[in-house]
Amino acid sequence: MLDKDTKKFTLWVLAWPIFIELFLQFLLGAVDTLMVSRISDDAVAVVGFSNQLFQAMTTLFMTVASGAGILIAQKIGSYKTGDARTIGIMAVSVTTLIGLVCSVILFAMPEAIASMLQLPDRLLPLAGTYISIVGGGMVLIAMMATMSTVIRNTGNTRGPMYVAIGMNVIHVIMNYGFIFGAFGFPQWGLTGVAISTVASRLLAVLMLLYMFLRAFEYKIKWKEFRVFDRPLFGEILKIGWPLGINMSCWVFSQLVIYSFIAQLGAAELAARTYMNTLESFCFLLGSSIAMAAQIQIAHLYGAGRTREAYRSAYRALGIGAIYVIVNAFVLYVFGKQLLGLFTDDKTIIAIGASLLGMNLILQPGKMLNMALGNSLNAVGDTRFTMYISLGSMWIVATVLSYVLGIYMGWGLIGIYSCMIADEYLRGVLSYFRWRGQKCLRKAESQAPADSVKMPGESVAAAGV
């Protein structure tokens, strides 16, 4: 029979609250896009473009948050809860400072940044307003992301889910009010949407802070935010800096690709934004399973249960692949009608619909890449995922996107082809790396045999 701590770290117990949380985040984005589309397609293009910029800035503090999250799960697995608590405190302190710097930059130079990233001139005034308000609240994103990561990696995936529910309800109500002038709100259009986003995030930060202070065995006191343990922070960076570069590669390459799409025209940019919303829905459950697997594998690895950790990656991949393939097929069948919910522009709908078949190929590759990439990260093999990201994302996904999409004139079809090739290349490389079990064998050699595997069994014998 499983003890209470082990039950907290089973795949399903971890995955379903993450799925609900991600679904609500998706809903937030979808409702944003749907409501903003009632303002104009230009406003949708600005929101989609701005969100890519915000994701790029997010990687600066997610370097610390992600490394801390993996370490917390490992430390709890090895019963070093005091270290896990200190890591959580340092992560929140450091990322809050980074978020403040990002907020100042985005608030001070919104139009200059958008212009530098090739946003069409006619969209710059809208972008300036939206980026200055939402980007000015970047510190809230930093605090939300870090506290959610810490809480989730203690095995409490329900807490962030509850916060997501509250944040979404408030955001949707305020969005409706600001866009349509309902409930006594002024009709402020895109400016109102930006204010609604920041206000709902502020409330979410307050809720998460309450949970974070109580996330560990002993309540965290305010004075402890001044604590800085250099050796533990070194452990965070050892895992975190390759993760940060990995995330930066993805986000900045996507930002560059968005700038390529912006060169194609506002219709293509809007179509990509709508498709991104639908694709996110396709991958929600697969992403939830991959994230849960990372927490579970990190916990098992910290506990020295490498045989179970090895198997968990393949279990997550198999379950996730089934779900994403089914979801992608449903989107392929009903995608054109779903695009019609966002816009009446037949050109935009036609562009989006032309990508639905390619999405069927894209989604399994994303699942392969994320499930096994997260598994490698969970056991500390973050440099490998960084190396393959540096090569594949920039050469295959970005440079070839320009060659096929812009230089050769293939447009979005050419860009999507390169995105697909990138996902499968990284996925296949991650598969062979995980199958080689480098970090798992190293853990076996450094730990007592009875804490690593059952008598007479080895990791290699565990199979798929």
Coordinates of C-alpha atoms in Angstrom, one line a residue:
M1 CA 0.0 0.0 0.0
L2 CA 1.3 3.5 -0.9
D3 CA 2.0 5.9 2.0
K4 CA 0.6 9.4 2.0
D5 CA 3.8 11.0 0.6
T6 CA 4.1 8.5 -2.3
K7 CA 0.4 9.0 -3.2
K8 CA 1.0 12.7 -3.6
F9 CA 3.6 12.0 -6.3
T10 CA 1.6 9.5 -8.5
L11 CA 1.2 10.6 -12.1
W12 CA -2.6 11.0 -12.1
V13 CA -2.7 12.8 -8.7
L14 CA -0.2 15.3 -10.0
A15 CA -1.5 15.5 -13.6
W16 CA -5.3 16.2 -13.2
P17 CA -4.9 19.5 -11.2
I18 CA -2.2 20.6 -13.6
F19 CA -4.5 19.9 -16.5
I20 CA -7.4 21.9 -15.0
E21 CA -4.9 24.8 -14.2
L22 CA -3.6 24.7 -17.8
F23 CA -7.1 24.4 -19.2
L24 CA -8.1 27.5 -17.3
Q25 CA -5.0 29.3 -18.5
F26 CA -6.0 28.2 -22.1
L27 CA -9.5 29.4 -21.4
L28 CA -8.2 32.7 -20.3
G29 CA -6.2 33.1 -23.5
A30 CA -9.1 31.9 -25.6
V31 CA -11.6 34.2 -24.0
D32 CA -9.0 37.0 -24.3
T33 CA -8.6 36.3 -28.0
L34 CA -12.4 35.9 -28.6
M35 CA -13.3 39.1 -26.8
V36 CA -10.4 41.1 -28.3
S37 CA -11.5 39.9 -31.7
R38 CA -14.7 41.9 -31.1
I39 CA -12.5 45.0 -31.0
S40 CA -10.6 44.2 -34.2
D41 CA -8.3 41.7 -35.8
D42 CA -5.5 44.2 -35.4
A43 CA -6.0 44.1 -31.6
V44 CA -5.8 40.3 -31.8
A45 CA -2.5 40.5 -33.7
V46 CA -1.1 42.9 -31.1
V47 CA -2.1 40.6 -28.2
G48 CA -0.6 37.6 -29.9
F49 CA 2.6 39.4 -30.7
S50 CA 2.8 40.9 -27.1
N51 CA 2.3 37.6 -25.5
Q52 CA 5.3 36.2 -27.4
L53 CA 7.4 39.1 -26.1
F54 CA 6.2 38.5 -22.5
Q55 CA 7.1 34.8 -22.8
A56 CA 10.6 35.9 -23.9
M57 CA 11.0 38.0 -20.8
T58 CA 9.6 35.3 -18.6
T59 CA 12.6 33.0 -19.4
L60 CA 14.8 35.4 -17.4
F61 CA 13.3 34.4 -14.1
M62 CA 12.1 30.9 -15.1
T63 CA 15.8 29.9 -15.2
V64 CA 15.7 30.1 -11.4
A65 CA 12.1 29.0 -10.9
S66 CA 12.5 25.8 -13.0
G67 CA 15.8 24.8 -11.5
A68 CA 14.4 25.4 -8.0
G69 CA 11.2 23.3 -8.8
I70 CA 13.2 20.2 -9.9
L71 CA 15.5 20.5 -6.9
I72 CA 12.6 20.8 -4.5
A73 CA 11.0 17.6 -5.7
Q74 CA 14.4 15.8 -5.5
K75 CA 15.1 17.1 -2.0
I76 CA 11.7 16.1 -0.8
G77 CA 12.2 12.7 -2.3
S78 CA 15.5 12.3 -0.4
Y79 CA 13.8 13.7 2.8
K80 CA 15.9 16.9 2.9
T81 CA 12.8 19.1 3.4
G82 CA 14.8 21.9 5.1
D83 CA 16.9 22.4 2.0
A84 CA 13.7 22.3 -0.2
R85 CA 12.2 25.1 1.9
T86 CA 15.3 27.3 1.7
I87 CA 15.4 26.7 -2.1
G88 CA 11.8 27.8 -2.4
I89 CA 12.4 31.0 -0.4
M90 CA 15.4 32.0 -2.5
A91 CA 13.7 31.3 -5.8
V92 CA 10.8 33.7 -4.9
S93 CA 13.1 36.4 -3.7
V94 CA 15.5 36.3 -6.7
T95 CA 12.8 36.1 -9.4
T96 CA 10.8 38.9 -7.9
L97 CA 13.8 41.2 -8.3
I98 CA 14.3 40.1 -11.9
G99 CA 10.6 40.6 -12.6
L100 CA 10.8 44.2 -11.3
V101 CA 13.6 45.0 -13.7
C102 CA 11.6 43.6 -16.6
S103 CA 8.5 45.6 -15.6
V104 CA 10.5 48.9 -15.7
I105 CA 11.9 48.1 -19.1
L106 CA 8.6 47.2 -20.7
F107 CA 6.7 50.1 -19.1
A108 CA 9.3 52.6 -20.3
M109 CA 9.9 51.5 -23.9
P110 CA 6.9 49.6 -25.3
E111 CA 6.7 51.1 -28.8
A112 CA 10.5 51.1 -29.3
I113 CA 10.6 47.4 -28.4
A114 CA 7.7 46.5 -30.7
S115 CA 9.2 48.4 -33.6
M116 CA 12.6 46.7 -33.1
L117 CA 10.8 43.4 -33.4
Q118 CA 9.3 44.3 -36.8
L119 CA 5.7 44.9 -35.8
P120 CA 3.8 46.7 -38.6
D121 CA 3.8 50.5 -38.0
R122 CA 0.0 50.8 -37.9
L123 CA -0.1 48.4 -35.0
L124 CA 2.5 50.3 -32.9
P125 CA 0.1 52.6 -31.0
L126 CA -2.1 49.7 -29.9
A127 CA 1.1 47.7 -28.9
G128 CA 2.5 50.6 -27.0
T129 CA -0.6 50.8 -24.8
Y130 CA -1.0 47.0 -24.2
I131 CA 2.7 46.3 -23.6
S132 CA 3.2 49.2 -21.2
I133 CA 0.3 48.1 -19.0
V134 CA 0.6 44.3 -19.1
G135 CA 4.4 44.4 -19.4
G136 CA 4.6 46.8 -16.5
G137 CA 3.1 44.1 -14.4
M138 CA 5.8 41.6 -15.4
V139 CA 6.8 41.3 -11.7
L140 CA 3.4 39.7 -11.0
I141 CA 4.1 37.1 -13.7
A142 CA 7.5 36.4 -12.1
M143 CA 5.9 35.9 -8.6
M144 CA 3.0 33.8 -10.0
A145 CA 5.2 31.5 -12.0
T146 CA 7.7 30.9 -9.3
M147 CA 5.3 30.4 -6.4
S148 CA 3.2 28.1 -8.6
T149 CA 6.3 26.1 -9.5
V150 CA 7.4 25.8 -5.9
I151 CA 4.0 24.8 -4.6
R152 CA 3.5 22.3 -7.4
N153 CA 6.8 20.6 -6.8
T154 CA 6.0 20.0 -3.2
G155 CA 3.3 17.6 -4.5
N156 CA 0.5 20.2 -4.1
T157 CA -0.8 20.6 -7.6
R158 CA -4.3 21.5 -6.5
G159 CA -3.4 24.8 -4.9
P160 CA -2.3 26.5 -8.2
M161 CA -5.4 25.0 -9.8
Y162 CA -7.7 26.8 -7.3
V163 CA -5.9 30.1 -7.9
A164 CA -6.3 29.6 -11.7
I165 CA -10.0 29.2 -11.2
G166 CA -10.4 32.4 -9.3
M167 CA -8.1 34.4 -11.6
N168 CA -10.0 33.2 -14.7
V169 CA -13.5 34.1 -13.3
I170 CA -12.3 37.6 -12.3
H171 CA -10.5 38.2 -15.6
V172 CA -13.4 37.1 -17.8
I173 CA -15.9 39.3 -15.9
M174 CA -13.6 42.3 -16.0
N175 CA -12.8 41.7 -19.7
Y176 CA -16.4 41.7 -20.6
G177 CA -17.0 44.8 -18.6
F178 CA -14.2 46.8 -20.2
I179 CA -14.8 45.7 -23.8
F180 CA -18.6 46.0 -23.8
G181 CA -19.1 48.7 -21.1
A182 CA -21.1 46.2 -18.9
F183 CA -21.5 46.1 -15.1
G184 CA -20.8 49.9 -14.9
F185 CA -17.3 49.5 -16.4
P186 CA -16.0 52.1 -18.8
Q187 CA -15.7 50.9 -22.4
W188 CA -11.9 51.0 -22.7
G189 CA -11.3 48.4 -25.4
L190 CA -7.8 46.9 -25.5
T191 CA -6.7 49.2 -22.7
G192 CA -9.4 47.7 -20.5
V193 CA -8.3 44.2 -21.4
A194 CA -4.7 45.1 -20.3
I195 CA -5.9 46.5 -17.0
S196 CA -8.1 43.4 -16.4
T197 CA -5.1 41.1 -17.0
V198 CA -2.9 43.0 -14.5
A199 CA -5.7 43.2 -11.9
S200 CA -6.5 39.5 -12.0
R201 CA -2.8 38.6 -11.8
L202 CA -2.4 40.8 -8.7
L203 CA -5.2 38.9 -7.0
A204 CA -3.7 35.6 -8.0
V205 CA -0.3 36.6 -6.5
L206 CA -1.9 37.4 -3.2
M207 CA -3.6 34.0 -3.1
L208 CA -0.5 32.1 -4.1
L209 CA 1.6 34.0 -1.5
Y210 CA -0.8 32.8 1.2
M211 CA -0.3 29.2 0.0
F212 CA 3.5 29.6 -0.5
L213 CA 4.1 30.7 3.1
R214 CA 2.4 27.5 4.2
A215 CA 3.8 25.1 1.5
F216 CA 6.4 23.5 3.8
E217 CA 6.3 21.8 7.2
Y218 CA 7.1 25.1 9.0
K219 CA 5.5 28.4 8.0
I220 CA 7.8 30.8 6.1
K221 CA 8.4 34.1 7.9
W222 CA 8.9 37.4 6.1
K223 CA 12.4 37.9 7.5
E224 CA 13.4 34.6 5.8
F225 CA 13.2 36.2 2.4
R226 CA 16.6 37.8 3.2
V227 CA 18.1 34.3 3.5
F228 CA 20.7 33.4 0.8
D229 CA 22.4 30.0 0.9
R230 CA 25.2 30.2 -1.7
P231 CA 25.8 26.4 -2.1
L232 CA 22.1 25.7 -2.5
F233 CA 21.7 28.5 -4.9
G234 CA 24.6 27.1 -6.8
E235 CA 22.7 23.8 -7.1
I236 CA 19.7 25.8 -8.5
L237 CA 21.8 27.4 -11.1
K238 CA 23.6 24.2 -12.0
I239 CA 20.2 22.7 -13.1
G240 CA 18.6 26.0 -13.9
W241 CA 20.9 27.8 -16.3
P242 CA 20.7 25.2 -19.0
L243 CA 16.9 25.2 -18.5
G244 CA 16.9 28.9 -18.9
I245 CA 18.9 28.8 -22.1
N246 CA 16.6 26.0 -23.3
M247 CA 13.5 28.0 -22.6
S248 CA 15.1 31.2 -24.1
C249 CA 15.9 29.3 -27.3
W250 CA 12.2 28.3 -27.6
V251 CA 10.7 31.6 -26.7
F252 CA 13.1 33.8 -28.6
S253 CA 13.0 31.6 -31.6
Q254 CA 9.2 31.8 -31.5
L255 CA 9.5 35.6 -31.2
V256 CA 11.8 35.7 -34.3
I257 CA 9.4 33.4 -36.2
Y258 CA 6.6 35.8 -35.2
S259 CA 8.6 38.6 -36.7
F260 CA 8.9 36.6 -39.9
I261 CA 5.1 36.0 -39.9
A262 CA 4.6 39.8 -39.3
Q263 CA 6.5 40.4 -42.5
L264 CA 3.9 38.2 -44.4
G265 CA 1.1 40.6 -43.2
A266 CA -1.4 41.3 -40.4
A267 CA -3.8 38.6 -41.7
E268 CA -1.1 35.9 -41.4
L269 CA -0.2 37.2 -37.9
A270 CA -3.8 37.1 -36.8
A271 CA -4.3 33.6 -38.3
R272 CA -1.2 32.3 -36.4
T273 CA -2.5 33.8 -33.2
Y274 CA -5.9 32.1 -33.6
M275 CA -4.2 28.8 -34.6
N276 CA -1.9 29.1 -31.6
T277 CA -5.0 29.2 -29.3
L278 CA -6.5 26.1 -30.9
E279 CA -3.2 24.2 -30.9
S280 CA -2.7 25.0 -27.2
F281 CA -6.0 23.3 -26.5
C282 CA -4.9 20.2 -28.5
F283 CA -1.8 19.9 -26.3
L284 CA -3.3 20.7 -22.9
L285 CA -3.6 17.2 -21.5
G286 CA -0.3 16.1 -23.1
S287 CA 1.5 19.0 -21.5
S288 CA -0.1 18.3 -18.1
I289 CA 1.1 14.7 -18.2
A290 CA 4.6 15.8 -19.2
M291 CA 4.8 18.3 -16.4
A292 CA 3.4 15.8 -13.9
A293 CA 6.0 13.2 -15.1
Q294 CA 8.8 15.7 -14.5
I295 CA 7.7 16.2 -10.9
Q296 CA 7.2 12.5 -10.3
I297 CA 10.5 11.5 -11.9
A298 CA 12.4 14.2 -9.9
H299 CA 10.9 12.8 -6.7
L300 CA 11.7 9.2 -7.6
Y301 CA 15.2 10.2 -8.6
G302 CA 15.8 12.0 -5.3
A303 CA 14.5 8.9 -3.5
G304 CA 17.0 6.7 -5.4
R305 CA 14.1 4.8 -7.1
T306 CA 15.7 5.0 -10.5
R307 CA 14.0 1.9 -12.0
E308 CA 10.6 3.4 -11.4
A309 CA 11.8 6.8 -12.7
Y310 CA 12.9 5.2 -16.0
R311 CA 9.6 3.5 -16.6
S312 CA 7.6 6.6 -15.7
A313 CA 8.9 8.5 -18.7
Y314 CA 7.6 5.9 -21.2
R315 CA 4.3 5.6 -19.3
A316 CA 3.8 9.4 -19.6
L317 CA 4.8 9.4 -23.3
G318 CA 2.3 6.6 -24.2
I319 CA -0.6 8.1 -22.3
G320 CA 0.1 11.6 -23.6
A321 CA 0.5 10.5 -27.2
I322 CA -2.9 8.9 -27.3
Y323 CA -4.6 12.1 -26.0
V324 CA -2.8 14.6 -28.3
I325 CA -3.5 12.5 -31.4
V326 CA -7.2 12.3 -30.6
N327 CA -7.4 16.0 -29.9
A328 CA -5.5 16.9 -33.0
F329 CA -7.9 14.8 -35.1
V330 CA -10.9 16.5 -33.5
L331 CA -9.3 19.9 -34.3
Y332 CA -8.7 18.8 -37.9
V333 CA -12.4 17.9 -38.4
F334 CA -13.9 21.0 -36.7
G335 CA -11.0 23.5 -36.9
K336 CA -12.6 25.7 -39.7
Q337 CA -15.8 26.1 -37.7
L338 CA -13.8 26.9 -34.5
L339 CA -11.7 29.6 -36.4
G340 CA -15.1 31.1 -37.4
L341 CA -15.8 31.8 -33.8
F342 CA -12.9 34.2 -33.6
T343 CA -13.2 36.1 -36.9
D344 CA -15.4 36.6 -40.0
D345 CA -12.5 37.4 -42.2
K346 CA -12.5 34.7 -44.8
T347 CA -8.8 35.2 -45.7
I348 CA -7.7 34.7 -42.1
I349 CA -10.0 31.6 -41.8
A350 CA -8.6 30.1 -45.0
I351 CA -5.0 30.7 -43.9
G352 CA -5.7 29.0 -40.5
A353 CA -7.6 26.1 -42.1
S354 CA -4.6 25.4 -44.4
L355 CA -2.5 24.5 -41.3
L356 CA -4.9 22.1 -39.7
G357 CA -3.5 19.0 -41.4
M358 CA 0.0 20.0 -40.5
N359 CA -1.1 20.2 -36.8
L360 CA -1.9 16.5 -37.0
I361 CA 1.7 15.8 -37.7
L362 CA 3.0 18.4 -35.2
Q363 CA 1.3 17.3 -32.0
P364 CA 2.8 13.8 -31.6
G365 CA 6.2 15.3 -32.1
K366 CA 5.6 17.8 -29.4
M367 CA 4.5 15.0 -27.0
L368 CA 7.6 13.0 -27.8
N369 CA 9.9 16.0 -27.3
M370 CA 8.2 17.3 -24.1
A371 CA 7.7 14.0 -22.3
L372 CA 11.3 12.8 -22.7
G373 CA 12.9 16.2 -22.5
N374 CA 11.1 16.8 -19.2
S375 CA 12.3 13.4 -18.0
L376 CA 15.9 14.3 -18.7
N377 CA 15.5 17.6 -17.0
A378 CA 14.0 15.9 -13.9
V379 CA 17.2 13.9 -13.3
G380 CA 19.4 16.9 -13.9
D381 CA 20.5 16.2 -17.5
T382 CA 19.6 19.7 -18.4
R383 CA 22.7 20.5 -20.5
F384 CA 21.8 17.9 -23.0
T385 CA 18.4 19.4 -23.6
M386 CA 20.1 22.8 -23.8
Y387 CA 22.6 21.6 -26.5
I388 CA 19.9 20.1 -28.8
S389 CA 17.7 23.2 -28.4
L390 CA 20.5 25.5 -29.3
G391 CA 21.1 23.5 -32.5
S392 CA 17.6 22.5 -33.6
M393 CA 15.6 25.5 -32.6
W394 CA 17.9 28.1 -34.2
I395 CA 19.0 26.2 -37.3
V396 CA 15.9 24.1 -38.1
A397 CA 13.0 26.0 -36.6
T398 CA 14.3 29.6 -37.2
V399 CA 16.9 29.8 -40.0
L400 CA 15.1 27.3 -42.2
S401 CA 11.7 29.0 -41.4
Y402 CA 13.1 32.2 -43.0
V403 CA 14.6 30.3 -45.9
L404 CA 11.4 28.4 -46.7
G405 CA 8.7 30.8 -45.5
I406 CA 10.2 34.2 -46.5
Y407 CA 13.0 33.7 -49.0
M408 CA 11.4 30.9 -51.0
G409 CA 7.9 32.3 -50.5
W410 CA 6.2 29.3 -49.0
G411 CA 4.7 31.5 -46.3
L412 CA 3.1 29.9 -43.2
I413 CA 3.3 26.4 -44.7
G414 CA 7.1 26.6 -44.9
I415 CA 7.4 28.0 -41.4
Y416 CA 5.1 25.2 -40.0
S417 CA 7.2 22.5 -41.8
C418 CA 10.3 23.7 -40.0
M419 CA 8.5 23.8 -36.6
I420 CA 7.5 20.2 -37.2
A421 CA 11.0 19.1 -38.1
D422 CA 12.4 20.8 -35.0
E423 CA 10.0 19.0 -32.6
Y424 CA 10.7 15.6 -34.1
L425 CA 14.5 16.1 -34.2
R426 CA 14.7 17.1 -30.5
G427 CA 12.2 14.3 -29.6
V428 CA 14.2 11.6 -31.2
L429 CA 17.5 12.8 -29.7
S430 CA 15.9 12.9 -26.3
Y431 CA 14.6 9.4 -26.7
F432 CA 18.0 8.0 -27.4
R433 CA 19.5 10.0 -24.5
W434 CA 16.9 8.7 -22.0
R435 CA 17.3 5.1 -23.3
G436 CA 21.0 5.4 -22.6
Q437 CA 20.2 6.1 -18.9
K438 CA 23.4 8.1 -18.2
C439 CA 22.2 10.0 -15.1
L440 CA 20.2 7.0 -13.8
R441 CA 23.2 4.7 -13.9
K442 CA 25.3 7.4 -12.2
A443 CA 22.7 7.6 -9.4
E444 CA 22.8 3.8 -9.0
S445 CA 26.6 3.8 -8.7
Q446 CA 26.5 6.5 -5.9
A447 CA 23.6 5.1 -3.8
P448 CA 23.1 2.0 -1.7
A449 CA 21.8 -0.9 -3.9
D450 CA 18.7 -1.5 -1.9
S451 CA 17.6 2.2 -2.3
V452 CA 17.9 2.1 -6.0
K453 CA 16.4 -1.1 -7.2
M454 CA 14.8 -4.3 -6.2
P455 CA 17.2 -7.3 -5.6
G456 CA 18.2 -8.9 -8.9
E457 CA 16.9 -6.0 -11.0
S458 CA 18.7 -3.3 -12.8
V459 CA 17.5 -0.2 -14.6
A460 CA 18.4 -1.7 -17.9
A461 CA 16.2 -4.7 -17.2
A462 CA 13.2 -2.5 -16.4
G463 CA 12.4 -2.0 -20.1
V464 CA 9.7 0.2 -21.6

